[in-house]
Coordinates of C-alpha atoms in Angstrom, one line a residue:
X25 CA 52.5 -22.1 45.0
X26 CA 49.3 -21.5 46.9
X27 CA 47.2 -21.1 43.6
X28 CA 48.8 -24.1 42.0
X29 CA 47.9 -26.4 45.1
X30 CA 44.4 -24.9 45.5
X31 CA 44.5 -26.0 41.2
X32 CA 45.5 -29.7 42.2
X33 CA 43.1 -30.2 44.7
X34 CA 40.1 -29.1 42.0
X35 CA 42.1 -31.4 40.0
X36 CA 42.3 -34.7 42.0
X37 CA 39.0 -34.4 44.0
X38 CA 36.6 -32.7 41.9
X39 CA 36.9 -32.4 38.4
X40 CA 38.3 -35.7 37.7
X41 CA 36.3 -37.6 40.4
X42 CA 35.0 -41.2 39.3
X43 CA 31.9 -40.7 41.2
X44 CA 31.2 -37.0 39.5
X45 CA 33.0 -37.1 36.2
X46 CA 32.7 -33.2 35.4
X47 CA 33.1 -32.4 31.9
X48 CA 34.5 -36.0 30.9
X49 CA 35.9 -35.5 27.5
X50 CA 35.3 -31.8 26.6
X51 CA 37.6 -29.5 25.5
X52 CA 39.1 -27.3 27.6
X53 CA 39.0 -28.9 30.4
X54 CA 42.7 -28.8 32.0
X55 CA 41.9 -24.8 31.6
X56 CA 38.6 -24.7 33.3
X57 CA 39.9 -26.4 36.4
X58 CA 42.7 -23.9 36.4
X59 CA 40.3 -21.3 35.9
X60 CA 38.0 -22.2 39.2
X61 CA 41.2 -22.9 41.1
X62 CA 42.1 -19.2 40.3
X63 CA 38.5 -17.7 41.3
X64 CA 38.7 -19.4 44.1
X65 CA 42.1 -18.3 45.4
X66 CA 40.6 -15.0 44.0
X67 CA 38.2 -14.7 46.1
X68 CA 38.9 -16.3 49.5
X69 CA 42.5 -14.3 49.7
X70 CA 43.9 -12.5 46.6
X71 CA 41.0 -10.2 46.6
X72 CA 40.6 -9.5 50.3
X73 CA 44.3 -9.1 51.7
X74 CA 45.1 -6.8 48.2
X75 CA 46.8 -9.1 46.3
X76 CA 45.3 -8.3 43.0
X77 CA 42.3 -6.0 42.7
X78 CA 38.6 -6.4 42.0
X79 CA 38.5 -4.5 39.2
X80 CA 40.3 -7.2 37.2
X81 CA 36.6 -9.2 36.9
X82 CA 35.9 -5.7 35.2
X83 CA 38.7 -4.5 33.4
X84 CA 37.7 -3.5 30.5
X85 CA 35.4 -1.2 31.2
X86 CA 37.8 1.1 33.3
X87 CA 41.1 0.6 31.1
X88 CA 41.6 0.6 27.4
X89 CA 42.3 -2.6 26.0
X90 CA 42.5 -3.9 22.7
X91 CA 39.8 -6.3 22.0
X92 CA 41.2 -10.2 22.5
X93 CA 44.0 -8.6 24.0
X94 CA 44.5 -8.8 27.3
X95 CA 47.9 -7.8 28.3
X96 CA 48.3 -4.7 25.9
X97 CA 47.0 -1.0 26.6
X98 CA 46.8 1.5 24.4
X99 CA 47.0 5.3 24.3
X100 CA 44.1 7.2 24.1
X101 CA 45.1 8.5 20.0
X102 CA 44.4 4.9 19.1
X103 CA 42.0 3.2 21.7
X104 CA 38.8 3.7 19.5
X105 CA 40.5 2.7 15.8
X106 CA 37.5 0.4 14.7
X107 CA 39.8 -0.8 11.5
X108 CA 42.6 -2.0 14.2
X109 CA 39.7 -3.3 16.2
X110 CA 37.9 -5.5 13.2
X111 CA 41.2 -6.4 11.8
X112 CA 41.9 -8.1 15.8
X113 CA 38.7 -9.3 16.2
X114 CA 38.9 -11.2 12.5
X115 CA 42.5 -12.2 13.3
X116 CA 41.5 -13.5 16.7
X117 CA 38.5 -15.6 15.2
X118 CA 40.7 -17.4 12.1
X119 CA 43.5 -18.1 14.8
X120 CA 40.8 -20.0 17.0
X121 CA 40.0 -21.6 13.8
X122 CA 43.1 -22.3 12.5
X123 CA 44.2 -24.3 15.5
X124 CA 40.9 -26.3 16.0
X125 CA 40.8 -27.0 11.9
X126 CA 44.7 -28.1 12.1
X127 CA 45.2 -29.9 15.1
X128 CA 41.7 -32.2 15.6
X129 CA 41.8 -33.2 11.7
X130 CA 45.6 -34.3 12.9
X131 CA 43.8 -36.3 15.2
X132 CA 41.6 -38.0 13.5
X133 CA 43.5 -38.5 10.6
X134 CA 46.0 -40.4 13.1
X135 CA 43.0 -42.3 14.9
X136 CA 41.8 -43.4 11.3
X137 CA 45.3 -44.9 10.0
X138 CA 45.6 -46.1 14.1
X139 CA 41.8 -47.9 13.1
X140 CA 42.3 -49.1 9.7
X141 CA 45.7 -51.2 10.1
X142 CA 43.9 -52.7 13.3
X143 CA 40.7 -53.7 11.4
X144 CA 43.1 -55.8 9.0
X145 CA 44.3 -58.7 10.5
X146 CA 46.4 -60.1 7.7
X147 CA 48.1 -57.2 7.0
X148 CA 52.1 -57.0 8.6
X149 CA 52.5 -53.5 9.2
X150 CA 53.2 -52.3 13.0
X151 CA 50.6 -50.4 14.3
X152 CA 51.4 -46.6 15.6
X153 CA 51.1 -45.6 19.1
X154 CA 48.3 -43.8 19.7
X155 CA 48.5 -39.8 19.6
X156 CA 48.3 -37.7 23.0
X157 CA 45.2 -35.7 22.9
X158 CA 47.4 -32.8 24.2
X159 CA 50.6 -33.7 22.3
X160 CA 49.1 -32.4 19.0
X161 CA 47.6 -29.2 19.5
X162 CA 50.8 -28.4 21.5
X163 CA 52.7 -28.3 18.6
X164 CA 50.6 -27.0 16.2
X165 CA 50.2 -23.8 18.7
X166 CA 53.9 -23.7 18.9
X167 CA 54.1 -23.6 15.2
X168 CA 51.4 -20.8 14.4
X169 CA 53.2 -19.0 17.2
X170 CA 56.7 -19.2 15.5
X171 CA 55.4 -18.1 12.2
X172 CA 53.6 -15.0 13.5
X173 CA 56.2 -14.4 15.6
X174 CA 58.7 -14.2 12.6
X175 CA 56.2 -12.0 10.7
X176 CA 56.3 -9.2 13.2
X177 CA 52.5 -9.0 13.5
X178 CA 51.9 -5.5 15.5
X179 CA 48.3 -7.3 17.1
X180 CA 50.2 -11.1 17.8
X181 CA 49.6 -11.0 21.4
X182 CA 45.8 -12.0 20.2
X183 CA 46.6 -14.0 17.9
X184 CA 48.3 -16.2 20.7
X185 CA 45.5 -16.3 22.9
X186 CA 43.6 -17.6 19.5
X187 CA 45.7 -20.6 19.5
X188 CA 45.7 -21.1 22.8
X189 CA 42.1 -21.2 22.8
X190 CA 41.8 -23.5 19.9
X191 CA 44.5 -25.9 21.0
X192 CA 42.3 -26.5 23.7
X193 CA 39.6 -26.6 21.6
X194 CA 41.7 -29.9 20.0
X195 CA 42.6 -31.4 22.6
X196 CA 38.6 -32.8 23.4
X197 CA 37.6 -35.9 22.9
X198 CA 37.3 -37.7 19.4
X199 CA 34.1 -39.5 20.6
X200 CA 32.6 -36.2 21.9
X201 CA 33.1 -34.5 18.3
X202 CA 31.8 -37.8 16.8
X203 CA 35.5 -37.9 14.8
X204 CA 34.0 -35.4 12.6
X205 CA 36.2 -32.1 11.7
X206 CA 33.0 -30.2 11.6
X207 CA 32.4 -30.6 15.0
X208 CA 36.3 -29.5 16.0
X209 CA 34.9 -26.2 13.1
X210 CA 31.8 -25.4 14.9
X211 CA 33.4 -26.0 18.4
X212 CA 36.0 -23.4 17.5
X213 CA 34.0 -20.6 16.3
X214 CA 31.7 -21.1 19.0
X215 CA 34.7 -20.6 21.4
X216 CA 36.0 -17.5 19.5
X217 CA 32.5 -16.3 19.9
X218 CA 32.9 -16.6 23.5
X219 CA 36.4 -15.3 23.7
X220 CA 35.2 -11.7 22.0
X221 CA 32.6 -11.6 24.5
X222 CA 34.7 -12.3 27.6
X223 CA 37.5 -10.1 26.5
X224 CA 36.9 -7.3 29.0
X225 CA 36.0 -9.5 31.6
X226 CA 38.5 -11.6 34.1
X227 CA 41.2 -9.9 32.4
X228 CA 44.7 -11.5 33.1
X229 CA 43.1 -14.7 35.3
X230 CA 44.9 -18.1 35.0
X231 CA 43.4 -20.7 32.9
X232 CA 40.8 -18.4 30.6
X233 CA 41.2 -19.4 27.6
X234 CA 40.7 -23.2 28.4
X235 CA 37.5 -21.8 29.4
X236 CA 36.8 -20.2 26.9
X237 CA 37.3 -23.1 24.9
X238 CA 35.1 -25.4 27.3
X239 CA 31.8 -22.6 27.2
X240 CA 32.4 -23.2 23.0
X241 CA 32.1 -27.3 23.9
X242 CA 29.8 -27.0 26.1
X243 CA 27.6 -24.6 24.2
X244 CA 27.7 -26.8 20.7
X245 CA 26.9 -29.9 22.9
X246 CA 23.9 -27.7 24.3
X247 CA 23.1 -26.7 20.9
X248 CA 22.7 -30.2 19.7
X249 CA 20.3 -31.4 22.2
X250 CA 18.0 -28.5 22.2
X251 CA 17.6 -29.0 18.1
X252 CA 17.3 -33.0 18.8
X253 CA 14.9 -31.9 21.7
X254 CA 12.8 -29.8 19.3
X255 CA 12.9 -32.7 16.4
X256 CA 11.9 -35.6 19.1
X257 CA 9.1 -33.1 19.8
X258 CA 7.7 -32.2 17.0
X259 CA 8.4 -36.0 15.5
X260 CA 6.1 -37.2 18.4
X261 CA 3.4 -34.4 17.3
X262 CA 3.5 -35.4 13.9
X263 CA 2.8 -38.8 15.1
X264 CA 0.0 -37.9 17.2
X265 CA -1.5 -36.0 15.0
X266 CA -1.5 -38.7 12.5
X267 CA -2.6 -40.9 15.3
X268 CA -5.7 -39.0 16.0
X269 CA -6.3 -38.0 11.9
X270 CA -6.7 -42.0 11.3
X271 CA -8.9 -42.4 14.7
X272 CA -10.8 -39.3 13.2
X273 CA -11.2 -41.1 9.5
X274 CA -12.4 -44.6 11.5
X275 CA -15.0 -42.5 13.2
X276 CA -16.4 -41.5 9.7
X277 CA -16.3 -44.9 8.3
X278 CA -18.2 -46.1 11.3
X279 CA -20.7 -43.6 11.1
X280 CA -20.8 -44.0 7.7
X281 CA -21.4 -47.6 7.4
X282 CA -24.5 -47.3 10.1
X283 CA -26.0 -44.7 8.2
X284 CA -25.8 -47.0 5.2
X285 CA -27.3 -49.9 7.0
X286 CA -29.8 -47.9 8.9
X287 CA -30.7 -46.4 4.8
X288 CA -30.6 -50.1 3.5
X289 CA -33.4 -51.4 6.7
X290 CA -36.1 -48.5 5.9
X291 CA -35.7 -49.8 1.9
X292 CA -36.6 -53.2 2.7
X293 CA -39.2 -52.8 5.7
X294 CA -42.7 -52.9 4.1
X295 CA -45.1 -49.4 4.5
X296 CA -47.1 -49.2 7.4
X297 CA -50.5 -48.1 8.0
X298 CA -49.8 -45.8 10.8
X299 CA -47.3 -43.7 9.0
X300 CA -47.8 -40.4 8.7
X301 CA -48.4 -38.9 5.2
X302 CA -46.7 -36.0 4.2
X303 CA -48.4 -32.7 4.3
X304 CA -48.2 -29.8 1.5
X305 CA -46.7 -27.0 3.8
X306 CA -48.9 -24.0 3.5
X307 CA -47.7 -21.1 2.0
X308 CA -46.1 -18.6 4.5
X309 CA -46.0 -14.9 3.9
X310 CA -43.6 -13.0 5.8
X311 CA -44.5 -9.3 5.3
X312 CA -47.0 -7.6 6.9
X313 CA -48.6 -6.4 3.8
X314 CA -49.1 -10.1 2.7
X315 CA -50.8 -11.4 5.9
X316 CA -53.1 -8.4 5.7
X317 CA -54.1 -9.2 2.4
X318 CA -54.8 -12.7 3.6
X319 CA -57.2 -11.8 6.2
X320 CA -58.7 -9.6 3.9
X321 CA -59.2 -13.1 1.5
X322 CA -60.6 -14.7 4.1
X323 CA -63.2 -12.4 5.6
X324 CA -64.5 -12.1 2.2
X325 CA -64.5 -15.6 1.5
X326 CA -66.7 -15.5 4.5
X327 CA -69.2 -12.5 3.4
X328 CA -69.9 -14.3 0.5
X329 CA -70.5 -17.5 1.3
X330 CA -74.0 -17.0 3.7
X331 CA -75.6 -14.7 -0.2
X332 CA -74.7 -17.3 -1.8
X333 CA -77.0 -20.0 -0.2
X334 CA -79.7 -17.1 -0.1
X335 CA -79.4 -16.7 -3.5
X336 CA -79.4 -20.2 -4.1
X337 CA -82.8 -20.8 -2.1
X338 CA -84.5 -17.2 -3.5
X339 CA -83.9 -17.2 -7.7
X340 CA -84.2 -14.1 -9.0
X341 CA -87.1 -12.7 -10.7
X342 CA -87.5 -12.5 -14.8
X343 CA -87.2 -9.4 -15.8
X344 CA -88.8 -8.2 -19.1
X345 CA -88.3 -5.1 -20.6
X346 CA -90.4 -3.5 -23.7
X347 CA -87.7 -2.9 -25.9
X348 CA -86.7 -6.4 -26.2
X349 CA -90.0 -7.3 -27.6
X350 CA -92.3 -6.2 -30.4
X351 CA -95.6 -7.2 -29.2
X352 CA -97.5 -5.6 -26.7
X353 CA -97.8 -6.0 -23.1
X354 CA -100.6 -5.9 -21.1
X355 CA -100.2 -3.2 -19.3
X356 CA -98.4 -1.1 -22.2
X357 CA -99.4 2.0 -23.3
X358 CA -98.8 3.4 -27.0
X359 CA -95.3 3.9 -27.5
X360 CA -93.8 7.0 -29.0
X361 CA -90.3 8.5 -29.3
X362 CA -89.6 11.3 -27.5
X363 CA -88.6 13.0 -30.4
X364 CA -91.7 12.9 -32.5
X365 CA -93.2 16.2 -31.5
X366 CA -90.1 18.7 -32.3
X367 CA -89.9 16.5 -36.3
X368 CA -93.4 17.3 -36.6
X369 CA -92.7 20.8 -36.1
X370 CA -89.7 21.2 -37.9
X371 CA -91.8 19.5 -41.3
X372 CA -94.2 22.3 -40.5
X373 CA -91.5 24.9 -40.9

């Protein structure tokens, strides 16, 4: 009594306030305010006077329990059976599916036929009442439960909190899944996700699996407008990088165009007298050994320069030498050859 009028007043003055409109058309959202109504009444007097104990936020880690499985222990033989455990797990994640695939394409196969007779005026045919957004799932979840029930599953107790997770994964609104049954598919593995992860955590708390369903919604709506966020963003740097390539390529036709002109002015100005003709460069040398031997030039350029104007002013004696004449010189003696003397001696012999 006490925890369903806490529930009702989360109902009536919070949740599905005008003013504050908390999670207006997402799935789950019956659960979730059961959910807060129970952490509430959790903490403020359940906990304290010894109602239910604290270790139910953490029960998984100090009891063995099947995973998705709240309600069920297990014996120590079989606690850590990874084949029971994957075969739950993958159970627990098509049941989600199952129920979200199932019941939202109901839905908006019924809001389609609801649609199309509507859009034709002529037409005679009465159009349907509109579909309950809870009404659907409800009896899908019934009729999974039946069928597994009749099977004798050992692990069904997870399989029914997989369809109650993914009725409530159905029962969001149409226009928040964009009346797409990709969005109820995403939405309800998403939410399986979740449920894996929260398994030992609030274990046997009122209104967790409409949670569960609502962190899915809530984390494929969040999805969606971080990868819209990231597109916006890197659609407006694409643009401003365009924006400053094209202010980048006006630049260079500018500059272009005023180097052209300025080239075109100097062809048709005439020559003027003052302008500066162009030089030869002298030759550089760059090694030691090079600049040596250029001083060396040059101081001999130098030496020779002053003998050459001596020579110029003083020319050089004519020189005469015996041998290149026949006639006598005054000053000439008789000419004999040096070897004359020993010939004369050697006829002798």
């Amino acid at each position: 009594l006490l925890l369903s009028l806490i529930v009702g007043l989360v109902w009536c003055f919070v949740i599905n306030n005008s003013k504050l409109k908390i999670l207006d058309g997402y799935a789950g959202r019956l659960g979730t305010t059961t959910f807060i109504g129970m952490n509430l009444v959790m903490v403020t007097i359940y906990g304290p006077v010894g109602v239910v104990s604290w270790d139910r936020y953490y029960y998984g880690f100090v009891h063995i329990i099947h995973i998705a499985e709240e309600d069920a222990s297990l014996s120590l033989a079989t606690a850590w059976g990874w084949t029971e455990e994957a075969e739950l797990a993958i159970g627990y994640v098509l049941s989600v599916f199952w129920l979200g695939i199932a019941a939202g394409g109901t839905r908006i196969l019924h809001n389609n036929y609801v649609q199309r007779i509507n859009s034709e005026p002529s037409s005679d045919k009465q159009p349907p009442a509109p579909l309950n957004n809870v009404l659907v799932p409800v009896l899908w979840s019934l009729f999974s439960m039946l069928v597994v029930n009749a099977a004798q599953y050992k692990h069904a107790p997870g399989l029914y909190n997989g369809f109650a997770v993914g009725s409530y994964v159905a029962m969001a609104s149409l226009q928040k899944m964009d009346n797409s049954i990709s969005r109820f598919a995403l939405v309800s593995l998403i939410a399986a996700g979740w449920g894996l992860t929260l398994t030992p955590f609030f274990v046997g708390f009122a209104g967790k699996s409409g949670f569960t369903s609502m962190l899915g919604h809530v984390t494929h709506t969040a999805l969606l407008k971080s990868i819209s966020r990231f597109k916006l963003i890197r659609r407006k740097r694409r643009e401003e990088l365009r924006r400053q390539l094209e202010q980048l390529q006006l630049e260079f036709q500018e500059q272009r165009r005023a180097l052209q002109s300025h080239s075109n002015e100097d062809d048709e100005a005439p020559p003027s007298s003052h302008q500066h003709k162009h030089k030869p460069k002298k030759d550089t040398f760059y090694t030691k050994q090079q600049r040596r031997q250029q001083q060396r030039l040059k101081h001999l350029h130098v030496d020779e320069s002053p003998k050459e104007e001596v020579d110029a002013q003083n020319p050089p004696p004519q020189l005469h030498h015996r041998a290149w004449s026949a006639l006598p010189v005054e000053g000439d003696g008789e000419w004999t050859h040096s070897l004359e003397p020993q010939q004369s001696m050697d006829s002798v012999v």
